[in-house]
Amino acid sequence: SLQHDEFISRLCISSSTISSKLTKALLHAGEKRDTFTYLELYNCQVRHDEQAKLQSLYENGRLHQLGFYEQPRWLMMLEKTNESLNRAERYNFSNVNHNIPVYVQNNLIHH
């Protein structure tokens, strides 16, 4: 799919061992397909030399977003959500008497 189809633009992989075959497909997609521009690897095992090759795609501008994270994606998303909720609760608590509606969108508090 990565080598032949152009429909994959974003790819997030979590808690996996990234094989040389998959790395080769990712490199091919990044070099040959203008549509594949976003790659994040969460809690994945990638050989250092292959990680460096993927990093070069980002440095050359072929990937607009590249991330290597030690934690699983679900844990990072949970922490991000909790941070947003805590910020909203603190903000909401300080505005209790103002009757101003508050909501969280894209980690920003709007009213």
N, CA, C and O atoms as a printed pandas DataFrame, in Angstrom:
     atom_number atom_name residue_name chain_id  residue_number  x_coord  y_coord  z_coord
0              1         N          SER        A               1    0.816   -1.195    0.000
1              2        CA          SER        A               1    0.000    0.000    0.000
2              3         C          SER        A               1    0.862    1.263    0.000
3              4         O          SER        A               1    0.631    2.173   -0.796
4              5         N          LEU        A               2    1.842    1.318    0.879
5              6        CA          LEU        A               2    2.687    2.512    0.955
6              7         C          LEU        A               2    3.482    2.730   -0.327
7              8         O          LEU        A               2    3.763    3.868   -0.703
8              9         N          GLN        A               3    3.840    1.649   -0.990
9             10        CA          GLN        A               3    4.671    1.791   -2.178
10            11         C          GLN        A               3    3.870    2.062   -3.442
11            12         O          GLN        A               3    4.409    2.592   -4.414
12            13         N          HIS        A               4    2.575    1.700   -3.442
13            14        CA          HIS        A               4    1.818    1.807   -4.682
14            15         C          HIS        A               4    0.645    2.776   -4.622
15            16         O          HIS        A               4    0.265    3.336   -5.650
16            17         N          ASP        A               5    0.072    2.984   -3.461
17            18        CA          ASP        A               5   -1.113    3.828   -3.337
18            19         C          ASP        A               5   -0.751    5.193   -2.782
19            20         O          ASP        A               5    0.182    5.328   -1.990
20            21         N          GLU        A               6   -1.493    6.194   -3.201
21            22        CA          GLU        A               6   -1.231    7.558   -2.756
22            23         C          GLU        A               6   -2.230    8.038   -1.720
23            24         O          GLU        A               6   -2.203    9.208   -1.340
24            25         N          PHE        A               7   -3.110    7.167   -1.255
25            26        CA          PHE        A               7   -4.157    7.615   -0.342
26            27         C          PHE        A               7   -3.681    7.755    1.096
27            28         O          PHE        A               7   -4.393    8.347    1.907
28            29         N          ILE        A               8   -2.528    7.246    1.443
29            30        CA          ILE        A               8   -2.025    7.366    2.811
30            31         C          ILE        A               8   -1.213    8.653    2.919
31            32         O          ILE        A               8   -0.173    8.800    2.276
32            33         N          SER        A               9   -1.701    9.582    3.742
33            34        CA          SER        A               9   -0.967   10.833    3.928
34            35         C          SER        A               9   -0.422   10.959    5.344
35            36         O          SER        A               9    0.626   11.568    5.561
36            37         N          ARG        A              10   -1.141   10.378    6.313
37            38        CA          ARG        A              10   -0.724   10.439    7.721
38            39         C          ARG        A              10   -0.665    9.022    8.265
39            40         O          ARG        A              10   -1.539    8.196    7.999
40            41         N          LEU        A              11    0.381    8.760    9.029
41            42        CA          LEU        A              11    0.522    7.436    9.608
42            43         C          LEU        A              11    1.052    7.562   11.028
43            44         O          LEU        A              11    2.111    8.147   11.257
44            45         N          CYS        A              12    0.307    7.006   11.981
45            46        CA          CYS        A              12    0.724    6.950   13.384
46            47         C          CYS        A              12    0.808    5.482   13.770
47            48         O          CYS        A              12   -0.165    4.741   13.629
48            49         N          ILE        A              13    1.956    5.066   14.251
49            50        CA          ILE        A              13    2.168    3.678   14.655
50            51         C          ILE        A              13    2.562    3.683   16.118
51            52         O          ILE        A              13    3.389    4.489   16.545
52            53         N          SER        A              14    1.963    2.776   16.891
53            54        CA          SER        A              14    2.232    2.748   18.326
54            55         C          SER        A              14    2.591    1.341   18.788
55            56         O          SER        A              14    2.020    0.350   18.335
56            57         N          SER        A              15    3.552    1.286   19.699
57            58        CA          SER        A              15    3.946    0.049   20.382
58            59         C          SER        A              15    4.234   -1.083   19.402
59            60         O          SER        A              15    3.644   -2.160   19.494
60            61         N          SER        A              16    5.131   -0.835   18.477
61            62        CA          SER        A              16    5.458   -1.820   17.447
62            63         C          SER        A              16    6.961   -1.871   17.215
63            64         O          SER        A              16    7.696   -0.938   17.539
64            65         N          THR        A              17    7.387   -2.976   16.649
65            66        CA          THR        A              17    8.752   -3.089   16.166
66            67         C          THR        A              17    8.707   -2.790   14.674
67            68         O          THR        A              17    8.008   -3.470   13.923
68            69         N          ILE        A              18    9.442   -1.790   14.247
69            70        CA          ILE        A              18    9.429   -1.367   12.850
70            71         C          ILE        A              18   10.488   -2.172   12.099
71            72         O          ILE        A              18   11.686   -2.034   12.349
72            73         N          SER        A              19   10.031   -3.003   11.188
73            74        CA          SER        A              19   10.940   -3.867   10.437
74            75         C          SER        A              19   11.670   -3.072    9.359
75            76         O          SER        A              19   11.272   -1.963    9.002
76            77         N          SER        A              20   12.735   -3.662    8.857
77            78        CA          SER        A              20   13.480   -3.034    7.762
78            79         C          SER        A              20   12.599   -2.913    6.524
79            80         O          SER        A              20   12.705   -1.944    5.772
80            81         N          LYS        A              21   11.730   -3.899    6.316
81            82        CA          LYS        A              21   10.823   -3.874    5.167
82            83         C          LYS        A              21    9.846   -2.699    5.273
83            84         O          LYS        A              21    9.594   -2.010    4.285
84            85         N          LEU        A              22    9.299   -2.472    6.468
85            86        CA          LEU        A              22    8.387   -1.340    6.653
86            87         C          LEU        A              22    9.135   -0.019    6.511
87            88         O          LEU        A              22    8.627    0.921    5.899
88            89         N          THR        A              23   10.338    0.056    7.073
89            90        CA          THR        A              23   11.135    1.277    6.935
90            91         C          THR        A              23   11.398    1.578    5.468
91            92         O          THR        A              23   11.306    2.728    5.039
92            93         N          LYS        A              24   11.721    0.551    4.705
93            94        CA          LYS        A              24   11.970    0.733    3.271
94            95         C          LYS        A              24   10.715    1.266    2.576
95            96         O          LYS        A              24   10.805    2.155    1.730
96            97         N          ALA        A              25    9.551    0.728    2.928
97            98        CA          ALA        A              25    8.288    1.199    2.340
98            99         C          ALA        A              25    8.002    2.643    2.747
99           100         O          ALA        A              25    7.539    3.438    1.929
100          101         N          LEU        A              26    8.276    2.985    4.012
101          102        CA          LEU        A              26    8.082    4.359    4.478
102          103         C          LEU        A              26    9.009    5.322    3.737
103          104         O          LEU        A              26    8.596    6.410    3.337
104          105         N          LEU        A              27   10.246    4.917    3.560
105          106        CA          LEU        A              27   11.208    5.746    2.832
106          107         C          LEU        A              27   10.768    5.942    1.387
107          108         O          LEU        A              27   10.846    7.048    0.850
108          109         N          HIS        A              28   10.307    4.865    0.763
109          110        CA          HIS        A              28    9.830    4.945   -0.618
110          111         C          HIS        A              28    8.643    5.900   -0.717
111          112         O          HIS        A              28    8.594    6.755   -1.602
112          113         N          ALA        A              29    7.685    5.745    0.202
113          114        CA          ALA        A              29    6.499    6.610    0.191
114          115         C          ALA        A              29    6.889    8.067    0.411
115          116         O          ALA        A              29    6.341    8.962   -0.232
116          117         N          GLY        A              30    7.825    8.304    1.311
117          118        CA          GLY        A              30    8.259    9.669    1.583
118          119         C          GLY        A              30    9.016   10.301    0.433
119          120         O          GLY        A              30    8.921   11.507    0.206
120          121         N          GLU        A              31    9.761    9.492   -0.287
121          122        CA          GLU        A              31   10.562   10.013   -1.396
122          123         C          GLU        A              31    9.758   10.147   -2.685
123          124         O          GLU        A              31    9.964   11.090   -3.449
124          125         N          LYS        A              32    8.844    9.214   -2.932
125          126        CA          LYS        A              32    8.157    9.153   -4.229
126          127         C          LYS        A              32    6.734    9.692   -4.216
127          128         O          LYS        A              32    6.208   10.053   -5.268
128          129         N          ARG        A              33    6.106    9.753   -3.061
129          130        CA          ARG        A              33    4.701   10.167   -2.975
130          131         C          ARG        A              33    4.601   11.510   -2.267
131          132         O          ARG        A              33    4.937   11.620   -1.089
132          133         N          ASP        A              34    4.147   12.511   -2.970
133          134        CA          ASP        A              34    3.985   13.833   -2.364
134          135         C          ASP        A              34    2.867   13.861   -1.332
135          136         O          ASP        A              34    2.779   14.792   -0.531
136          137         N          THR        A              35    2.016   12.846   -1.348
137          138        CA          THR        A              35    0.872   12.839   -0.432
138          139         C          THR        A              35    1.233   12.333    0.961
139          140         O          THR        A              35    0.544   12.674    1.923
140          141         N          PHE        A              36    2.280   11.540    1.102
141          142        CA          PHE        A              36    2.678   11.000    2.406
142          143         C          PHE        A              36    3.578   12.016    3.092
143          144         O          PHE        A              36    4.750   12.154    2.741
144          145         N          THR        A              37    3.020   12.732    4.081
145          146        CA          THR        A              37    3.751   13.855    4.666
146          147         C          THR        A              37    3.815   13.844    6.186
147          148         O          THR        A              37    4.404   14.750    6.775
148          149         N          TYR        A              38    3.228   12.845    6.839
149          150        CA          TYR        A              38    3.081   12.895    8.293
150          151         C          TYR        A              38    3.333   11.506    8.866
151          152         O          TYR        A              38    2.628   10.556    8.524
152          153         N          LEU        A              39    4.332   11.384    9.733
153          154        CA          LEU        A              39    4.658   10.096   10.343
154          155         C          LEU        A              39    4.996   10.296   11.811
155          156         O          LEU        A              39    5.852   11.109   12.159
156          157         N          GLU        A              40    4.317    9.549   12.662
157          158        CA          GLU        A              40    4.620    9.560   14.091
158          159         C          GLU        A              40    4.744    8.119   14.573
159          160         O          GLU        A              40    3.905    7.272   14.266
160          161         N          LEU        A              41    5.799    7.858   15.327
161          162        CA          LEU        A              41    6.044    6.530   15.887
162          163         C          LEU        A              41    6.078    6.651   17.404
163          164         O          LEU        A              41    6.929    7.343   17.964
164          165         N          TYR        A              42    5.149    5.974   18.059
165          166        CA          TYR        A              42    5.006    6.031   19.513
166          167         C          TYR        A              42    5.431    4.695   20.112
167          168         O          TYR        A              42    4.907    3.646   19.737
168          169         N          ASN        A              43    6.387    4.736   21.048
169          170        CA          ASN        A              43    6.831    3.538   21.748
170          171         C          ASN        A              43    7.196    2.426   20.761
171          172         O          ASN        A              43    6.865    1.260   20.974
172          173         N          CYS        A              44    7.874    2.800   19.692
173          174        CA          CYS        A              44    8.261    1.837   18.660
174          175         C          CYS        A              44    9.759    1.582   18.716
175          176         O          CYS        A              44   10.547    2.442   19.110
176          177         N          GLN        A              45   10.119    0.392   18.314
177          178        CA          GLN        A              45   11.533    0.051   18.221
178          179         C          GLN        A              45   11.957    0.172   16.758
179          180         O          GLN        A              45   11.457   -0.531   15.880
180          181         N          VAL        A              46   12.892    1.085   16.533
181          182        CA          VAL        A              46   13.410    1.340   15.193
182          183         C          VAL        A              46   14.931    1.318   15.285
183          184         O          VAL        A              46   15.511    1.921   16.187
184          185         N          ARG        A              47   15.565    0.633   14.364
185          186        CA          ARG        A              47   17.029    0.635   14.359
186          187         C          ARG        A              47   17.523    2.062   14.159
187          188         O          ARG        A              47   16.911    2.845   13.433
188          189         N          HIS        A              48   18.632    2.388   14.808
189          190        CA          HIS        A              48   19.153    3.761   14.770
190          191         C          HIS        A              48   19.467    4.226   13.348
191          192         O          HIS        A              48   19.187    5.373   12.997
192          193         N          ASP        A              49   20.043    3.350   12.533
193          194        CA          ASP        A              49   20.371    3.751   11.162
194          195         C          ASP        A              49   19.110    4.003   10.340
195          196         O          ASP        A              49   19.090    4.890    9.487
196          197         N          GLU        A              50   18.057    3.223   10.596
197          198        CA          GLU        A              50   16.804    3.420    9.868
198          199         C          GLU        A              50   16.076    4.669   10.371
199          200         O          GLU        A              50   15.428    5.372    9.595
200          201         N          GLN        A              51   16.188    4.938   11.667
201          202        CA          GLN        A              51   15.611    6.162   12.212
202          203         C          GLN        A              51   16.293    7.379   11.580
203          204         O          GLN        A              51   15.634    8.372   11.268
204          205         N          ALA        A              52   17.594    7.300   11.396
205          206        CA          ALA        A              52   18.338    8.400   10.765
206          207         C          ALA        A              52   17.886    8.611    9.320
207          208         O          ALA        A              52   17.802    9.749    8.857
208          209         N          LYS        A              53   17.597    7.524    8.609
209          210        CA          LYS        A              53   17.109    7.647    7.231
210          211         C          LYS        A              53   15.743    8.325    7.203
211          212         O          LYS        A              53   15.487    9.174    6.349
212          213         N          LEU        A              54   14.871    7.956    8.128
213          214        CA          LEU        A              54   13.553    8.596    8.209
214          215         C          LEU        A              54   13.704   10.070    8.577
215          216         O          LEU        A              54   12.987   10.924    8.055
216          217         N          GLN        A              55   14.635   10.359    9.472
217          218        CA          GLN        A              55   14.893   11.746    9.870
218          219         C          GLN        A              55   15.345   12.578    8.669
219          220         O          GLN        A              55   15.009   13.758    8.568
220          221         N          SER        A              56   16.095   11.972    7.773
221          222        CA          SER        A              56   16.560   12.710    6.590
222          223         C          SER        A              56   15.392   13.111    5.687
223          224         O          SER        A              56   15.469   14.136    5.011
224          225         N          LEU        A              57   14.308   12.321    5.662
225          226        CA          LEU        A              57   13.116   12.710    4.899
226          227         C          LEU        A              57   12.530   14.008    5.442
227          228         O          LEU        A              57   12.090   14.872    4.683
228          229         N          TYR        A              58   12.531   14.132    6.758
229          230        CA          TYR        A              58   12.019   15.348    7.392
230          231         C          TYR        A              58   12.946   16.533    7.097
231          232         O          TYR        A              58   12.492   17.622    6.745
232          233         N          GLU        A              59   14.233   16.299    7.244
233          234        CA          GLU        A              59   15.211   17.369    7.024
234          235         C          GLU        A              59   15.219   17.851    5.576
235          236         O          GLU        A              59   15.502   19.019    5.312
236          237         N          ASN        A              60   14.908   16.955    4.638
237          238        CA          ASN        A              60   14.856   17.315    3.218
238          239         C          ASN        A              60   13.507   17.903    2.812
239          240         O          ASN        A              60   13.311   18.260    1.650
240          241         N          GLY        A              61   12.581   18.006    3.757
241          242        CA          GLY        A              61   11.279   18.598    3.467
242          243         C          GLY        A              61   10.258   17.656    2.864
243          244         O          GLY        A              61    9.170   18.088    2.485
244          245         N          ARG        A              62   10.584   16.384    2.769
245          246        CA          ARG        A              62    9.634   15.415    2.202
246          247         C          ARG        A              62    8.523   15.085    3.196
247          248         O          ARG        A              62    7.377   14.870    2.801
248          249         N          LEU        A              63    8.858   15.046    4.475
249          250        CA          LEU        A              63    7.855   14.866    5.529
250          251         C          LEU        A              63    7.689   16.198    6.242
251          252         O          LEU        A              63    8.670   16.830    6.634
252          253         N          HIS        A              64    6.446   16.620    6.408
253          254        CA          HIS        A              64    6.181   17.877    7.115
254          255         C          HIS        A              64    6.153   17.663    8.619
255          256         O          HIS        A              64    6.399   18.593    9.387
256          257         N          GLN        A              65    5.856   16.451    9.038
257          258        CA          GLN        A              65    5.796   16.115   10.466
258          259         C          GLN        A              65    6.423   14.743   10.662
259          260         O          GLN        A              65    6.053   13.780    9.989
260          261         N          LEU        A              66    7.363   14.660   11.577
261          262        CA          LEU        A              66    7.980   13.386   11.934
262          263         C          LEU        A              66    8.212   13.396   13.427
263          264         O          LEU        A              66    8.822   14.323   13.960
264          265         N          GLY        A              67    7.732   12.372   14.105
265          266        CA          GLY        A              67    7.925   12.303   15.546
266          267         C          GLY        A              67    8.272   10.903   16.006
267          268         O          GLY        A              67    7.679    9.921   15.561
268          269         N          PHE        A              68    9.239   10.826   16.899
269          270        CA          PHE        A              68    9.603    9.587   17.577
270          271         C          PHE        A              68    9.357    9.820   19.061
271          272         O          PHE        A              68    9.985   10.693   19.659
272          273         N          TYR        A              69    8.464    9.062   19.657
273          274        CA          TYR        A              69    8.088    9.262   21.052
274          275         C          TYR        A              69    8.296    7.966   21.832
275          276         O          TYR        A              69    8.046    6.878   21.314
276          277         N          GLU        A              70    8.751    8.085   23.072
277          278        CA          GLU        A              70    9.008    6.913   23.900
278          279         C          GLU        A              70    7.730    6.310   24.464
279          280         O          GLU        A              70    7.674    5.103   24.702
280          281         N          GLN        A              71    6.703    7.129   24.682
281          282        CA          GLN        A              71    5.461    6.645   25.277
282          283         C          GLN        A              71    4.498    6.156   24.199
283          284         O          GLN        A              71    4.587    6.576   23.045
284          285         N          PRO        A              72    3.562    5.254   24.582
285          286        CA          PRO        A              72    2.512    4.854   23.641
286          287         C          PRO        A              72    1.608    6.049   23.323
287          288         O          PRO        A              72    1.468    6.961   24.137
288          289         N          ARG        A              73    1.008    6.036   22.157
289          290        CA          ARG        A              73    0.171    7.156   21.718
290          291         C          ARG        A              73   -1.019    7.360   22.648
291          292         O          ARG        A              73   -1.362    8.496   22.976
292          293         N          TRP        A              74   -1.651    6.268   23.074
293          294        CA          TRP        A              74   -2.845    6.403   23.921
294          295         C          TRP        A              74   -2.514    7.140   25.211
295          296         O          TRP        A              74   -3.323    7.928   25.701
296          297         N          LEU        A              75   -1.330    6.890   25.764
297          298        CA          LEU        A              75   -0.942    7.543   27.011
298          299         C          LEU        A              75   -0.687    9.037   26.783
299          300         O          LEU        A              75   -1.086    9.868   27.598
300          301         N          MET        A              76   -0.030    9.369   25.686
301          302        CA          MET        A              76    0.217   10.783   25.386
302          303         C          MET        A              76   -1.091   11.532   25.134
303          304         O          MET        A              76   -1.244   12.670   25.577
304          305         N          MET        A              77   -2.034   10.906   24.430
305          306        CA          MET        A              77   -3.326   11.547   24.169
306          307         C          MET        A              77   -4.117   11.717   25.466
307          308         O          MET        A              77   -4.789   12.731   25.654
308          309         N          LEU        A              78   -4.041   10.729   26.359
309          310        CA          LEU        A              78   -4.721   10.819   27.652
310          311         C          LEU        A              78   -4.148   11.970   28.470
311          312         O          LEU        A              78   -4.899   12.747   29.061
312          313         N          GLU        A              79   -2.824   12.084   28.507
313          314        CA          GLU        A              79   -2.184   13.173   29.249
314          315         C          GLU        A              79   -2.560   14.530   28.665
315          316         O          GLU        A              79   -2.815   15.476   29.410
316          317         N          LYS        A              80   -2.596   14.632   27.345
317          318        CA          LYS        A              80   -2.970   15.884   26.690
318          319         C          LYS        A              80   -4.417   16.262   27.019
319          320         O          LYS        A              80   -4.719   17.424   27.291
320          321         N          THR        A              81   -5.294   15.279   26.990
321          322        CA          THR        A              81   -6.702   15.522   27.316
322          323         C          THR        A              81   -6.852   15.966   28.759
323          324         O          THR        A              81   -7.592   16.907   29.047
324          325         N          ASN        A              82   -6.156   15.298   29.668
325          326        CA          ASN        A              82   -6.220   15.670   31.082
326          327         C          ASN        A              82   -5.703   17.085   31.310
327          328         O          ASN        A              82   -6.277   17.833   32.102
328          329         N          GLU        A              83   -4.627   17.461   30.627
329          330        CA          GLU        A              83   -4.102   18.828   30.749
330          331         C          GLU        A              83   -5.145   19.843   30.299
331          332         O          GLU        A              83   -5.351   20.861   30.960
332          333         N          SER        A              84   -5.795   19.569   29.188
333          334        CA          SER        A              84   -6.821   20.485   28.672
334          335         C          SER        A              84   -7.986   20.594   29.639
335          336         O          SER        A              84   -8.479   21.692   29.900
336          337         N          LEU        A              85   -8.429   19.464   30.172
337          338        CA          LEU        A              85   -9.548   19.477   31.114
338          339         C          LEU        A              85   -9.180   20.219   32.389
339          340         O          LEU        A              85   -9.987   20.979   32.923
340          341         N          ASN        A              86   -7.965   20.001   32.880
341          342        CA          ASN        A              86   -7.526   20.695   34.093
342          343         C          ASN        A              86   -7.458   22.202   33.873
343          344         O          ASN        A              86   -7.850   22.976   34.746
344          345         N          ARG        A              87   -6.959   22.623   32.705
345          346        CA          ARG        A              87   -6.916   24.058   32.393
346          347         C          ARG        A              87   -8.327   24.629   32.331
347          348         O          ARG        A              87   -8.588   25.715   32.848
348          349         N          ALA        A              88   -9.227   23.899   31.703
349          350        CA          ALA        A              88  -10.610   24.374   31.582
350          351         C          ALA        A              88  -11.280   24.449   32.945
351          352         O          ALA        A              88  -12.015   25.397   33.227
352          353         N          GLU        A              89  -11.031   23.454   33.793
353          354        CA          GLU        A              89  -11.628   23.460   35.134
354          355         C          GLU        A              89  -11.106   24.635   35.951
355          356         O          GLU        A              89  -11.882   25.302   36.636
356          357         N          ARG        A              90   -9.794   24.900   35.887
357          358        CA          ARG        A              90   -9.232   26.041   36.618
358          359         C          ARG        A              90   -9.821   27.345   36.099
359          360         O          ARG        A              90  -10.191   28.222   36.880
360          361         N          TYR        A              91   -9.905   27.466   34.797
361          362        CA          TYR        A              91  -10.453   28.680   34.195
362          363         C          TYR        A              91  -11.939   28.820   34.538
363          364         O          TYR        A              91  -12.401   29.905   34.892
364          365         N          ASN        A              92  -12.667   27.734   34.431
365          366        CA          ASN        A              92  -14.100   27.732   34.726
366          367         C          ASN        A              92  -14.350   28.092   36.188
367          368         O          ASN        A              92  -15.273   28.845   36.498
368          369         N          PHE        A              93  -13.526   27.553   37.081
369          370        CA          PHE        A              93  -13.686   27.823   38.511
370          371         C          PHE        A              93  -13.480   29.306   38.806
371          372         O          PHE        A              93  -14.194   29.882   39.628
372          373         N          SER        A              94  -12.508   29.925   38.140
373          374        CA          SER        A              94  -12.249   31.348   38.393
374          375         C          SER        A              94  -13.325   32.243   37.782
375          376         O          SER        A              94  -13.411   33.420   38.131
376          377         N          ASN        A              95  -14.142   31.713   36.882
377          378        CA          ASN        A              95  -15.196   32.496   36.231
378          379         C          ASN        A              95  -16.597   32.020   36.614
379          380         O          ASN        A              95  -17.550   32.241   35.865
380          381         N          VAL        A              96  -16.730   31.376   37.763
381          382        CA          VAL        A              96  -18.011   30.798   38.168
382          383         C          VAL        A              96  -19.120   31.833   38.205
383          384         O          VAL        A              96  -20.236   31.534   37.783
384          385         N          ASN        A              97  -18.862   33.022   38.687
385          386        CA          ASN        A              97  -19.906   34.032   38.860
386          387         C          ASN        A              97  -20.148   34.878   37.616
387          388         O          ASN        A              97  -20.991   35.774   37.639
388          389         N          HIS        A              98  -19.437   34.614   36.550
389          390        CA          HIS        A              98  -19.562   35.463   35.375
390          391         C          HIS        A              98  -20.552   34.938   34.341
391          392         O          HIS        A              98  -20.888   35.658   33.401
392          393         N          ASN        A              99  -21.023   33.714   34.487
393          394        CA          ASN        A              99  -21.962   33.105   33.534
394          395         C          ASN        A              99  -21.464   33.172   32.091
395          396         O          ASN        A              99  -22.245   33.397   31.166
396          397         N          ILE        A             100  -20.174   32.976   31.909
397          398        CA          ILE        A             100  -19.577   32.977   30.578
398          399         C          ILE        A             100  -19.402   31.522   30.149
399          400         O          ILE        A             100  -18.733   30.758   30.846
400          401         N          PRO        A             101  -19.989   31.119   29.016
401          402        CA          PRO        A             101  -19.786   29.737   28.569
402          403         C          PRO        A             101  -18.324   29.510   28.190
403          404         O          PRO        A             101  -17.698   30.358   27.554
404          405         N          VAL        A             102  -17.800   28.379   28.579
405          406        CA          VAL        A             102  -16.405   28.040   28.320
406          407         C          VAL        A             102  -16.371   26.677   27.646
407          408         O          VAL        A             102  -17.071   25.759   28.070
408          409         N          TYR        A             103  -15.565   26.538   26.602
409          410        CA          TYR        A             103  -15.362   25.244   25.975
410          411         C          TYR        A             103  -13.912   25.142   25.525
411          412         O          TYR        A             103  -13.225   26.149   25.354
412          413         N          VAL        A             104  -13.465   23.908   25.339
413          414        CA          VAL        A             104  -12.084   23.657   24.947
414          415         C          VAL        A             104  -12.084   23.144   23.518
415          416         O          VAL        A             104  -12.800   22.199   23.185
416          417         N          GLN        A             105  -11.274   23.775   22.677
417          418        CA          GLN        A             105  -11.134   23.335   21.301
418          419         C          GLN        A             105   -9.673   23.463   20.920
419          420         O          GLN        A             105   -9.077   24.531   21.061
420          421         N          ASN        A             106   -9.091   22.364   20.433
421          422        CA          ASN        A             106   -7.686   22.355   20.025
422          423         C          ASN        A             106   -6.772   22.863   21.131
423          424         O          ASN        A             106   -5.843   23.631   20.879
424          425         N          ASN        A             107   -7.043   22.428   22.353
425          426        CA          ASN        A             107   -6.242   22.762   23.525
426          427         C          ASN        A             107   -6.268   24.245   23.871
427          428         O          ASN        A             107   -5.436   24.700   24.656
428          429         N          LEU        A             108   -7.199   25.009   23.309
429          430        CA          LEU        A             108   -7.338   26.421   23.631
430          431         C          LEU        A             108   -8.688   26.637   24.279
431          432         O          LEU        A             108   -9.675   26.007   23.898
432          433         N          ILE        A             109   -8.735   27.517   25.248
433          434        CA          ILE        A             109   -9.981   27.805   25.939
434          435         C          ILE        A             109  -10.634   29.002   25.266
435          436         O          ILE        A             109  -10.014   30.053   25.101
436          437         N          HIS        A             110  -11.896   28.830   24.879
437          438        CA          HIS        A             110  -12.665   29.887   24.223
438          439         C          HIS        A             110  -13.881   30.206   25.076
439          440         O          HIS        A             110  -14.378   29.342   25.798
440          441         N          HIS        A             111  -14.362   31.441   24.998
441          442        CA          HIS        A             111  -15.614   31.790   25.675
442          443         C          HIS        A             111  -16.360   32.809   24.870
443          444         O          HIS        A             111  -17.444   33.237   25.268
